CSV table of C-alpha atoms in Angstrom, one decimal:
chain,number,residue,atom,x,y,z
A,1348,UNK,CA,162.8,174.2,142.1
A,1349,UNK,CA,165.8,173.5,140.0
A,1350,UNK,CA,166.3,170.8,137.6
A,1351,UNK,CA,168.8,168.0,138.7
A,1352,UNK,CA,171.8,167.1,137.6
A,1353,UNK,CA,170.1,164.1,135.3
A,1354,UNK,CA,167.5,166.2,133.7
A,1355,UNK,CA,170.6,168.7,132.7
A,1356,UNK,CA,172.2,165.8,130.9
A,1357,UNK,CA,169.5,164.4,129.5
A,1358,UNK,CA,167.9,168.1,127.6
A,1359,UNK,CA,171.5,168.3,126.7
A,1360,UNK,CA,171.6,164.8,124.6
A,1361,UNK,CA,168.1,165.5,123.4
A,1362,UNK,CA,169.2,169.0,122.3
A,1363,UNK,CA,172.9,167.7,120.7
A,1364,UNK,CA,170.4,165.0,118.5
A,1365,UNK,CA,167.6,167.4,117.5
A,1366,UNK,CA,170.2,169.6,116.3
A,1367,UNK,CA,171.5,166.3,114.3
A,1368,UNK,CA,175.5,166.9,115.7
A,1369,UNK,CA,177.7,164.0,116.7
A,1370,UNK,CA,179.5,163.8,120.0
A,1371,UNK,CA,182.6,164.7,118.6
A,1372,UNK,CA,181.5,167.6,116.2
A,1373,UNK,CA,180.4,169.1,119.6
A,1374,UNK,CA,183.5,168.1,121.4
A,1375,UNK,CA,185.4,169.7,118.5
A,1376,UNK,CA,183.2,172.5,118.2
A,1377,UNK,CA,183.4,173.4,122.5
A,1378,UNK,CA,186.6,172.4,122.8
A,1379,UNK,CA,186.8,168.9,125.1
A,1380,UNK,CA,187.2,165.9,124.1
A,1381,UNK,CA,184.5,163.2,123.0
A,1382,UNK,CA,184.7,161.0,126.1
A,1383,UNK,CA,184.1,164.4,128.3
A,1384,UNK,CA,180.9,164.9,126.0
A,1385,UNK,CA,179.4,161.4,126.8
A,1386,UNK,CA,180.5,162.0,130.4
A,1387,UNK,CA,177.9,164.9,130.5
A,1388,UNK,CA,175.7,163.5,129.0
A,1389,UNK,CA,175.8,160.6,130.6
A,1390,UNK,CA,175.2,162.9,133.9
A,1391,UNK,CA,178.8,161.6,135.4
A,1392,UNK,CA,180.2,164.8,134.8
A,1393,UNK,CA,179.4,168.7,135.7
A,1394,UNK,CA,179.3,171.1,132.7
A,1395,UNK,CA,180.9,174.7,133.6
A,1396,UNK,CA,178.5,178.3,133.1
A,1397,UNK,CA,181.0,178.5,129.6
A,1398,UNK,CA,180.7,175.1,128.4
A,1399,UNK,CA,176.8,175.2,128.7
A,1400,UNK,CA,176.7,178.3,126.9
A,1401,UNK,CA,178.3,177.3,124.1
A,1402,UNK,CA,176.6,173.9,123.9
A,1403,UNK,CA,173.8,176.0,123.4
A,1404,UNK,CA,174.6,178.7,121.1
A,1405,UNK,CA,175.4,174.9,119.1
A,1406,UNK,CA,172.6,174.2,119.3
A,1407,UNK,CA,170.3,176.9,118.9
A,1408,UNK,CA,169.2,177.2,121.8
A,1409,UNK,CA,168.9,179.9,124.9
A,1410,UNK,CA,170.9,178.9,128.3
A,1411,UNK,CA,167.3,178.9,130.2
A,1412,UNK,CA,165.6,176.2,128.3
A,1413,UNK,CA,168.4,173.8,129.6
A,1414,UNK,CA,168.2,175.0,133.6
A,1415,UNK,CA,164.3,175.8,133.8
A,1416,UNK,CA,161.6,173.6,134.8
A,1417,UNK,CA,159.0,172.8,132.4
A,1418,UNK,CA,158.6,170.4,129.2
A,1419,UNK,CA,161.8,170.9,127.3
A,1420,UNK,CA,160.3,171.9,123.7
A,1421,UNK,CA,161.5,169.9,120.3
A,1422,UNK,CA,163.4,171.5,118.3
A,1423,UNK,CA,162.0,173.1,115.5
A,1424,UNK,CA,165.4,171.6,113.7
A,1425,UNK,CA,164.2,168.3,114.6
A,1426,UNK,CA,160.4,168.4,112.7
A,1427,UNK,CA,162.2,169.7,109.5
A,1428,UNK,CA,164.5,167.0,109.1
A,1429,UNK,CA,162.0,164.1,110.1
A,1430,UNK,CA,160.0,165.1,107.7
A,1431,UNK,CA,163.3,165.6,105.2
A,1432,UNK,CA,165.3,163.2,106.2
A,1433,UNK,CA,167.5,163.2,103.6
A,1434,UNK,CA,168.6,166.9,104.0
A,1435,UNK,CA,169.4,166.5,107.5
A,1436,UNK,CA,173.1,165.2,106.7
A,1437,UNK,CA,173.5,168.3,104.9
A,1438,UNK,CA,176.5,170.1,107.3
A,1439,UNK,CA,176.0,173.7,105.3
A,1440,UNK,CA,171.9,173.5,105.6
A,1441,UNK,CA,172.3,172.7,109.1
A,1442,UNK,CA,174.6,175.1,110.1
A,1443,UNK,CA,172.5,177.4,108.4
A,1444,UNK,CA,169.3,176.6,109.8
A,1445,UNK,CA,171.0,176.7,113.2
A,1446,UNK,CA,171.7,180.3,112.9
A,1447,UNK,CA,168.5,181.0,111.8
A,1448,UNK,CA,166.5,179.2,114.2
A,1449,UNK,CA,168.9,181.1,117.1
A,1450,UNK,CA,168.5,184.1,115.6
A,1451,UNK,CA,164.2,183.9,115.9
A,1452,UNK,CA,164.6,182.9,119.5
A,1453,UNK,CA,166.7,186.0,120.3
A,1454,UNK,CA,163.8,188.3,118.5
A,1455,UNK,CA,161.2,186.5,121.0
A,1456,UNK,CA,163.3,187.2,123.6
A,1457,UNK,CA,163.4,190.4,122.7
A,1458,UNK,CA,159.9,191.2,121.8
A,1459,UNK,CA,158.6,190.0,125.4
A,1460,UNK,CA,161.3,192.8,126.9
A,1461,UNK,CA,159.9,195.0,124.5
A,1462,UNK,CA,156.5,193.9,126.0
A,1463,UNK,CA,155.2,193.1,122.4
A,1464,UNK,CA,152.8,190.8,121.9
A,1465,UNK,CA,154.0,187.3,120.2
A,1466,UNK,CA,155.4,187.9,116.4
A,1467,UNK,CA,152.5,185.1,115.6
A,1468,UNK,CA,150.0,186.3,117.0
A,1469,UNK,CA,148.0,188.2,114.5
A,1470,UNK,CA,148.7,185.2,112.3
A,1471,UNK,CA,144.9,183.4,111.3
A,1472,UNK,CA,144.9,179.7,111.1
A,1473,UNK,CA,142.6,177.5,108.0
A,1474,UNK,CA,141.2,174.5,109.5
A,1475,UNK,CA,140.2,171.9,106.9
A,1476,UNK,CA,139.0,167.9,107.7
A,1477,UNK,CA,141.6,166.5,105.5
A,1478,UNK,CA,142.8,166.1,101.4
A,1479,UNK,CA,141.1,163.7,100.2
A,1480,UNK,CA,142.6,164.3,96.2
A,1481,UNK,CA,144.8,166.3,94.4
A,1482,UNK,CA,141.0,168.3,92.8
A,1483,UNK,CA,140.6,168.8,96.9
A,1484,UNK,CA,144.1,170.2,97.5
A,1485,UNK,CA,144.0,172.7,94.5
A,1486,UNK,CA,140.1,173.8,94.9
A,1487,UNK,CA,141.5,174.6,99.4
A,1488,UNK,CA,144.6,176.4,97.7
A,1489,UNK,CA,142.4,178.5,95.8
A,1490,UNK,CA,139.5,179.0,99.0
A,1491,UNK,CA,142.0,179.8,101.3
A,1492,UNK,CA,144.0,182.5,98.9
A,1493,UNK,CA,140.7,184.3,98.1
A,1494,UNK,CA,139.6,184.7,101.5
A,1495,UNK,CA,143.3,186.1,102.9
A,1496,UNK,CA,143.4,188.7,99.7
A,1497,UNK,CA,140.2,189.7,101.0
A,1498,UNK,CA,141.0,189.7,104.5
A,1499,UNK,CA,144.3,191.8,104.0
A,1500,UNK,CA,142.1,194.3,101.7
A,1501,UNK,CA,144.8,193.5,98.7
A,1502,UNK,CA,142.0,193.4,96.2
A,1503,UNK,CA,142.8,191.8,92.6
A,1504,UNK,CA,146.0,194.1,92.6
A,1505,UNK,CA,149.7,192.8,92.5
A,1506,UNK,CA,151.4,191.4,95.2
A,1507,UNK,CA,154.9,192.1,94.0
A,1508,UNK,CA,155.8,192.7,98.2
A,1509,UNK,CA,154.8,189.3,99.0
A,1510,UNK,CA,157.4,188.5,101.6
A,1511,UNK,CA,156.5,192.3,103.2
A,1512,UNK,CA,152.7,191.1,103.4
A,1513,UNK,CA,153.8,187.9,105.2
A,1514,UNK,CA,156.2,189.6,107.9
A,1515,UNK,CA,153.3,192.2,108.8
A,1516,UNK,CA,151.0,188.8,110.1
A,1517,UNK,CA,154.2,188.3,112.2
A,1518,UNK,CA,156.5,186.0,110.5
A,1519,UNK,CA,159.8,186.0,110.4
A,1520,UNK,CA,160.8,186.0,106.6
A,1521,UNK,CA,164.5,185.7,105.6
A,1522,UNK,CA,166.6,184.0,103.3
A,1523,UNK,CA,169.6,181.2,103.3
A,1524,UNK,CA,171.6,179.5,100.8
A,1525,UNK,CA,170.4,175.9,100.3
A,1526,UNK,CA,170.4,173.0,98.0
A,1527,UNK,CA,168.9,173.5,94.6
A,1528,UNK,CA,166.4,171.4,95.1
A,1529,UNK,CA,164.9,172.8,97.9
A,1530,UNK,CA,162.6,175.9,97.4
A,1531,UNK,CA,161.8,177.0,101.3
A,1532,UNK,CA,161.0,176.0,104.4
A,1533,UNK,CA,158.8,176.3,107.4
A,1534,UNK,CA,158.5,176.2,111.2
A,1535,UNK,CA,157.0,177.6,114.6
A,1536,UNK,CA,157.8,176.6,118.7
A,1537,UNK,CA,156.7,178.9,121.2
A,1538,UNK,CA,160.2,180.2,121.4
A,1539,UNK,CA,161.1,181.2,117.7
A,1540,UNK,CA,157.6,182.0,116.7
A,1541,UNK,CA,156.5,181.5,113.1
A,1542,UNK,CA,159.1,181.9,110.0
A,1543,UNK,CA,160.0,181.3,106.8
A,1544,UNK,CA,163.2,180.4,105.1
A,1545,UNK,CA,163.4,181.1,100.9
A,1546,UNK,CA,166.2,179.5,99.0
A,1547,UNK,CA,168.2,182.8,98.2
A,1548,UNK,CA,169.7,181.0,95.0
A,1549,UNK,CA,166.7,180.9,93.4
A,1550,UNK,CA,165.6,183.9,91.1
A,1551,UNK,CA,163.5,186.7,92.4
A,1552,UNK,CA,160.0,185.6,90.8
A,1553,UNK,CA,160.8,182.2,92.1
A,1554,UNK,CA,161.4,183.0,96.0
A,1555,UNK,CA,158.2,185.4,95.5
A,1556,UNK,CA,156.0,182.4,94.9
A,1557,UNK,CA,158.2,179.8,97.8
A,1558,UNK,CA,157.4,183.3,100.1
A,1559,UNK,CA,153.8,182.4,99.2
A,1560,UNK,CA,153.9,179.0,99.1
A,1561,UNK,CA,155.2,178.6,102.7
A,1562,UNK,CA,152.9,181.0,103.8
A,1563,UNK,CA,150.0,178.9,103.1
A,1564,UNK,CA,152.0,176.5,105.1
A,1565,UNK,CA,151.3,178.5,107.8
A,1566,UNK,CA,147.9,178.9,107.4
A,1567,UNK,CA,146.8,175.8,106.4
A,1568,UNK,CA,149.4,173.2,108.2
A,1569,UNK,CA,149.2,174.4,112.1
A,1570,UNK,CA,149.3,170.9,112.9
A,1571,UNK,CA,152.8,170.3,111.3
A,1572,UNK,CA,155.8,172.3,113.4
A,1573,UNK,CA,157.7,172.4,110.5
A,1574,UNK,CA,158.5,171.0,107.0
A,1575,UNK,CA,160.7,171.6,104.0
A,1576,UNK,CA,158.9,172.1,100.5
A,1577,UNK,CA,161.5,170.4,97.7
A,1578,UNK,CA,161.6,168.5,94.6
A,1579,UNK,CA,160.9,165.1,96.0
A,1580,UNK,CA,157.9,166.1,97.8
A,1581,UNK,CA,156.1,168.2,95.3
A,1582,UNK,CA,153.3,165.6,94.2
A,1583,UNK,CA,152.3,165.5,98.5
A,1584,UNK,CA,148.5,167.1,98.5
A,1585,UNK,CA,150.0,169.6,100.9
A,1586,UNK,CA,152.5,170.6,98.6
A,1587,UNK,CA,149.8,170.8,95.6
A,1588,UNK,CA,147.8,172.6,98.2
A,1589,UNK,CA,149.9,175.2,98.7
A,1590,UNK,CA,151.1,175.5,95.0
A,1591,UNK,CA,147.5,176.4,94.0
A,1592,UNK,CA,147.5,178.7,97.1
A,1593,UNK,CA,150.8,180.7,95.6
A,1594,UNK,CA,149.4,180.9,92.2
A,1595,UNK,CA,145.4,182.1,92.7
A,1596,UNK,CA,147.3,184.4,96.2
A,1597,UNK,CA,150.1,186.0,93.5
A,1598,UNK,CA,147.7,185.6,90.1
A,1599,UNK,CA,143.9,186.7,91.4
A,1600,UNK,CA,141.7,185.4,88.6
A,1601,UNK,CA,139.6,188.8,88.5
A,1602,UNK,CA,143.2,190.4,88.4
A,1603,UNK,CA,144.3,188.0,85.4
A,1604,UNK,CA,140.9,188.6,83.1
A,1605,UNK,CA,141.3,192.3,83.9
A,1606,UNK,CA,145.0,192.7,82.7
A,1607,UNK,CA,143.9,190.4,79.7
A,1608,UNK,CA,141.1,192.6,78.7
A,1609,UNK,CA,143.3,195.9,78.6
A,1610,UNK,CA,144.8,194.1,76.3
A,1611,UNK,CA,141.6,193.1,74.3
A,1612,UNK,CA,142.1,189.5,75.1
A,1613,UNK,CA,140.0,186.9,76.9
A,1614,UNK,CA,136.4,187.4,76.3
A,1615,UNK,CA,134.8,185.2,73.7
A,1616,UNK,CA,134.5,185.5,70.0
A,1617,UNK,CA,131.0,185.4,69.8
A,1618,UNK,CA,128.9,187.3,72.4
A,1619,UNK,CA,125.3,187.8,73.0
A,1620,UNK,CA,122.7,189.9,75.1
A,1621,UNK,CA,119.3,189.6,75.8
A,1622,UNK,CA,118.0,193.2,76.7
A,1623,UNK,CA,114.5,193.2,78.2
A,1624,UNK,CA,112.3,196.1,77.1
A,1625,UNK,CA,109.1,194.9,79.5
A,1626,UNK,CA,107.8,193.1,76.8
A,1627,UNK,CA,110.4,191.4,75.2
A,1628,UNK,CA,114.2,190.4,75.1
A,1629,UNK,CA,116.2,192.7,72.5
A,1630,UNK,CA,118.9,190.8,70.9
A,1631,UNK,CA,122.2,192.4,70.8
A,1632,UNK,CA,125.4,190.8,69.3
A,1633,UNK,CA,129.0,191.5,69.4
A,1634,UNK,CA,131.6,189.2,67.4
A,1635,UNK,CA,135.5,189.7,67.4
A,1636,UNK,CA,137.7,189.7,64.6
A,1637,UNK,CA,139.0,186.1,64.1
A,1638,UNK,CA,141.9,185.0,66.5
A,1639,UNK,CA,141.8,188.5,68.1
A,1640,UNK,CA,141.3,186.7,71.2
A,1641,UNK,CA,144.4,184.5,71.2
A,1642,UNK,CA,146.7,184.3,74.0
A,1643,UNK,CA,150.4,184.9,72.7
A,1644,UNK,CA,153.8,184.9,74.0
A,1645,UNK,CA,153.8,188.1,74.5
A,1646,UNK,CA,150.8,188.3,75.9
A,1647,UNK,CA,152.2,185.9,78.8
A,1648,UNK,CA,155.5,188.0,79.0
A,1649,UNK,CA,153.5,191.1,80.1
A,1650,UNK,CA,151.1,189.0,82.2
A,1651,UNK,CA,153.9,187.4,84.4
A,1652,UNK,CA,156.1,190.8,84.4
A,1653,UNK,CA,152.8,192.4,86.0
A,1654,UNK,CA,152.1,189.5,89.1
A,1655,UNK,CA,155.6,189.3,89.5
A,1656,UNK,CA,155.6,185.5,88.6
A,1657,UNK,CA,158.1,183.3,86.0
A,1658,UNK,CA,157.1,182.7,82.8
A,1659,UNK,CA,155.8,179.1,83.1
A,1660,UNK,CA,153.8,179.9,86.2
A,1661,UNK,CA,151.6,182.4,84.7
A,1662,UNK,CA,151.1,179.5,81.4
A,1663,UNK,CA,149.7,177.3,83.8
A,1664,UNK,CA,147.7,179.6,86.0
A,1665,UNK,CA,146.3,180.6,82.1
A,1666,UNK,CA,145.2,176.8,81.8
A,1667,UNK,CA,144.0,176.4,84.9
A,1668,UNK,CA,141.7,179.3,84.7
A,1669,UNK,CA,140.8,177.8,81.6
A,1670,UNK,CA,141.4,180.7,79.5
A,1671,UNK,CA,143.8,178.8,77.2
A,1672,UNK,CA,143.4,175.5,76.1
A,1673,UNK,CA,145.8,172.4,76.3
A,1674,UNK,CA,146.8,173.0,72.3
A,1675,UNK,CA,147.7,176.9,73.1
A,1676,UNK,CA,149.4,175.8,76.5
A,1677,UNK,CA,152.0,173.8,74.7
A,1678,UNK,CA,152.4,176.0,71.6
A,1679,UNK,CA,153.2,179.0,74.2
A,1680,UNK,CA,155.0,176.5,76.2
A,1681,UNK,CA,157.5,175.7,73.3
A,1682,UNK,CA,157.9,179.2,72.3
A,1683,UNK,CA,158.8,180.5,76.1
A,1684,UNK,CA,162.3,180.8,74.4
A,1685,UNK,CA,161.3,184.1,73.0
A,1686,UNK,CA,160.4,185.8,76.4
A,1687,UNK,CA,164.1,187.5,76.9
A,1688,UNK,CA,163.7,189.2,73.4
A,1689,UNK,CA,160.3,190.2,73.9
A,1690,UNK,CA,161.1,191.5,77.3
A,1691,UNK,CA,164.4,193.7,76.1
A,1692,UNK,CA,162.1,194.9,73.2
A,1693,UNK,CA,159.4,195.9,75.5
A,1694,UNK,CA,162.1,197.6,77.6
A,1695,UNK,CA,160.5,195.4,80.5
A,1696,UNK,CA,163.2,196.4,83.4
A,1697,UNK,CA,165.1,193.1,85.0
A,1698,UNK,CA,164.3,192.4,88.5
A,1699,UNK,CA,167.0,193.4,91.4
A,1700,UNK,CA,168.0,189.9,91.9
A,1701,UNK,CA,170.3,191.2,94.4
A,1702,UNK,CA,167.6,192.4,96.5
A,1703,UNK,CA,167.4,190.2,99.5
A,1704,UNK,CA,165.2,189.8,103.0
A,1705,UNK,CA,167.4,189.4,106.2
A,1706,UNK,CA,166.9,188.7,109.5
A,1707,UNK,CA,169.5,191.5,110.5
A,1708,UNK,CA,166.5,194.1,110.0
A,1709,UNK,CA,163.8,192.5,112.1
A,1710,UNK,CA,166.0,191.9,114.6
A,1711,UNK,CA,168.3,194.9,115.1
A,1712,UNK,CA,165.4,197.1,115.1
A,1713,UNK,CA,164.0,195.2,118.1
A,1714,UNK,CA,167.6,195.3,119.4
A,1715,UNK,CA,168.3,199.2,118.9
A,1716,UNK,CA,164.6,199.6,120.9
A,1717,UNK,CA,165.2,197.3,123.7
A,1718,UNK,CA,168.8,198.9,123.9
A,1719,UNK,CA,166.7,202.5,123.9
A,1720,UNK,CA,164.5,201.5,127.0
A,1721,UNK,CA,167.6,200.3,128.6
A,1722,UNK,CA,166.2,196.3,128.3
A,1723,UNK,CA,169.9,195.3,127.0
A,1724,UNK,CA,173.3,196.1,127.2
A,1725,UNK,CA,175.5,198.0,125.1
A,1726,UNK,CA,177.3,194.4,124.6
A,1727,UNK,CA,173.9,192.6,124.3
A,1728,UNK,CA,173.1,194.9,121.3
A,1729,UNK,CA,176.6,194.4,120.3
A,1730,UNK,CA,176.2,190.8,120.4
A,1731,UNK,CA,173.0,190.7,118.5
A,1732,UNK,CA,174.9,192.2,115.9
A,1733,UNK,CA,177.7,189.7,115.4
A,1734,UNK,CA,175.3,187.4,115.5
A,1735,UNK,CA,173.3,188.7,112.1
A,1736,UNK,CA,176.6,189.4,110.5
A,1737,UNK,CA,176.7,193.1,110.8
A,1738,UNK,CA,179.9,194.7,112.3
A,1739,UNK,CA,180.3,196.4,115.4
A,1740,UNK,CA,181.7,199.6,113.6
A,1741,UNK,CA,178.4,199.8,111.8
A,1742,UNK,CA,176.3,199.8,114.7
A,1743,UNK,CA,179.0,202.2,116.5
A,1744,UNK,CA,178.1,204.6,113.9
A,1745,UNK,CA,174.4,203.9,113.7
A,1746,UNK,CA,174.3,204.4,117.2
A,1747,UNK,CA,176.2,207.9,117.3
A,1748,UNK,CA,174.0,208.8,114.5
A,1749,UNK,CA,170.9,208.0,116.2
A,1750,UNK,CA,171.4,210.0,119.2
A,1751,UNK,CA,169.5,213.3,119.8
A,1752,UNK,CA,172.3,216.5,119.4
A,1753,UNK,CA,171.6,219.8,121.5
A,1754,UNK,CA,170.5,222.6,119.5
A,1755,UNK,CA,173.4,225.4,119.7
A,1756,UNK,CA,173.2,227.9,121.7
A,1757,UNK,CA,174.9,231.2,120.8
A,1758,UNK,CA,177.3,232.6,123.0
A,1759,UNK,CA,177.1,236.3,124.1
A,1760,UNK,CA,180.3,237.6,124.9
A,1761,UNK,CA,181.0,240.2,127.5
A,1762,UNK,CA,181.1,243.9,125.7
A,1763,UNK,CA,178.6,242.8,122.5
């Protein structure tokens, strides 16, 4: 049975406010005036097939979850900036999140064409009573970060793909221009799936660890449907939680000690043995040469180049591991001036800041297949496209490229 005419007007108020637009931005935006919007929405006047559809590309949303039955879902929009509210006045992050969060929905519409199996749901869930303390939020971090490098088999190796690791569990990973003070975001509906959203301003090593960060998010905060991680919410025991998480999933401790001890660093000054011979211990003794063993800036340079990770977040992984000391953390601390010199003498190469993940990719590939199997049209595909930003020429040519050519056939010619 179809909705009425009230419940139309109603999902579309509830959809206008989740997406945190004003009657007449909308009005401007569709092209009516404001007193035709709060006629709609008031349910005292009809809304055309073209009008609905671009209320809805407004808002994010598809045509169907305004004219089907069932419990019209929140907004994903609408978690994030409750629990932000602050940024939700923010016209640019809005707009931006908008696009993002319609762009997800398409690839879910697309995946259950493609008869794929939900983006989220390979993606394993932590369940923990509570945080009790900030000791309790870093010692979960930690638990939870062992137990997925050892479920994804990564070993005590560097995790320099991060954000690759993250999209194979079936998240959407991409990046959008947002305030400074924000690192990254998080959210999942039935409709978008689970994704993450990195501050592209922010260097490489940075979004690496907000990639990481968010994805413990993910894992540990089902609960939540979405949230934003930034500066004003950093001391929150979720927030420490998923700190620790970034920093023992990025910098394994076994990894750390290893890397230190190619380096002949890390083990103690003094170090004894007991052998047993079946009748007694034999004593055995090593000591190393005084301050061999010292951390040094270089030292950290090299260790943070190797995880992937800034400067200052391999210092304090070092102190939390306890391999430094409080007196060496702030010496090295003080001296992390010296790192770009020591990193141009080492001829450590610069990361490709440019380097970027997109939503384009995940979701033109799912296009071009569905477009294969004859599940969209040549304008659907087309459409997918404008959406991500990519132009129609290039997917012309992708598309001309992509198609299979006859092998030639050589001609015989009457009299040869």
């Amino acid at each position: 049975m179809a909705i009425t005419h009230e419940e139309l007007a109603g999902r579309l108020k509830a959809a206008r406010e989740n997406a945190g637009l004003t009657q007449q931005e909308v009005a401007e935006e569709v092209g009516m005036t404001r007193l035709a919007v709060v006629r709609i929405e008031a349910g005292r006047r009809a809304v055309n097939s073209l009008e609905l559809a671009e209320m809805a590309r407004l808002y994010g949303r598809g045509i169907s979850e305004f004219l089907e039955e069932g419990v019209f879902e929140e907004d994903p929009l609408a978690a994030l900036f409750r629990a932000a509210p602050g940024y939700a006045e923010d016209p640019k992050l809005k707009r931006e999140l908008l696009r993002c969060v319609e762009l997800c929905r398409e690839a879910t519409n697309l995946e259950g064409l493609l008869g794929l199996s939900s983006s989220s749901a390979s993606l394993v869930g932590y369940e923990f009573k509570g945080l009790s303390s900030r000791w309790d939020a870093v010692n979960q971090g930690r638990y939870i970060a062992e137990q997925e490098r050892n479920r994804l088999d990564l070993g005590t190796s560097p995790t320099w793909e991060v954000a690759e690791i993250v999209a194979r569990q079936g998240v959407r990973v991409t990046e959008y221009d947002m305030p400074d003070a924000v690192s990254g975001l998080f959210f999942h509906s039935e409709d978008t799936g689970f994704a993450i959203v990195i501050n592209r301003g922010h260097s490489r090593s940075r979004r690496l660890f907000s990639y990481a960060h968010e994805y413990c998010h993910l894992l540990a905060d089902r609960d939540r449907f979405g949230g934003i991680s930034h500066a004003g919410n950093r001391s929150e025991l979720a927030e420490v939680r998923a700190n620790a998480f970034a920093a023992h999933f990025l910098m394994p401790e076994a990894g750390v000690r290893s890397f230190l001890k190619t380096l002949g660093k890390g083990e103690g000054t003094r170090q004894n043995l007991e052998i047993y011979d079946e009748w007694e211990g034999v004593p055995a003794q090593r000591r190393t040469p005084t301050g061999s063993q010292e951390v040094r800036v270089h030292d950290v340079v090299g260790l943070s180049h190797h995880f992937g990770t800034s400067y200052e977040a391999a210092l304090y992984h070092l102190l939390n591991l306890g391999i430094i000391r409080k007196d060496t953390f702030d010496a090295l601390w003080e001296s992390k001036g010296a790192q770009g010199p020591i990193r141009r003498a080492f001829r450590i190469p610069e990361w490709d800041e440019a380097f970027r993940f997109d939503l384009a990719e995940q979701l033109l590939s799912l296009g071009f297949e569905a477009y294969r199997r004859e599940e969209i049209s040549r304008g659907k595909l087309m459409e997918l496209a404008e959406k991500t930003g990519v132009e129609r020429e290039e997917i012309e040519e992708a598309l001309y490229d992509a198609q299979p050519r006859p092998e030639p056939i050589e001609a015989i010619l009457p009299g040869e």
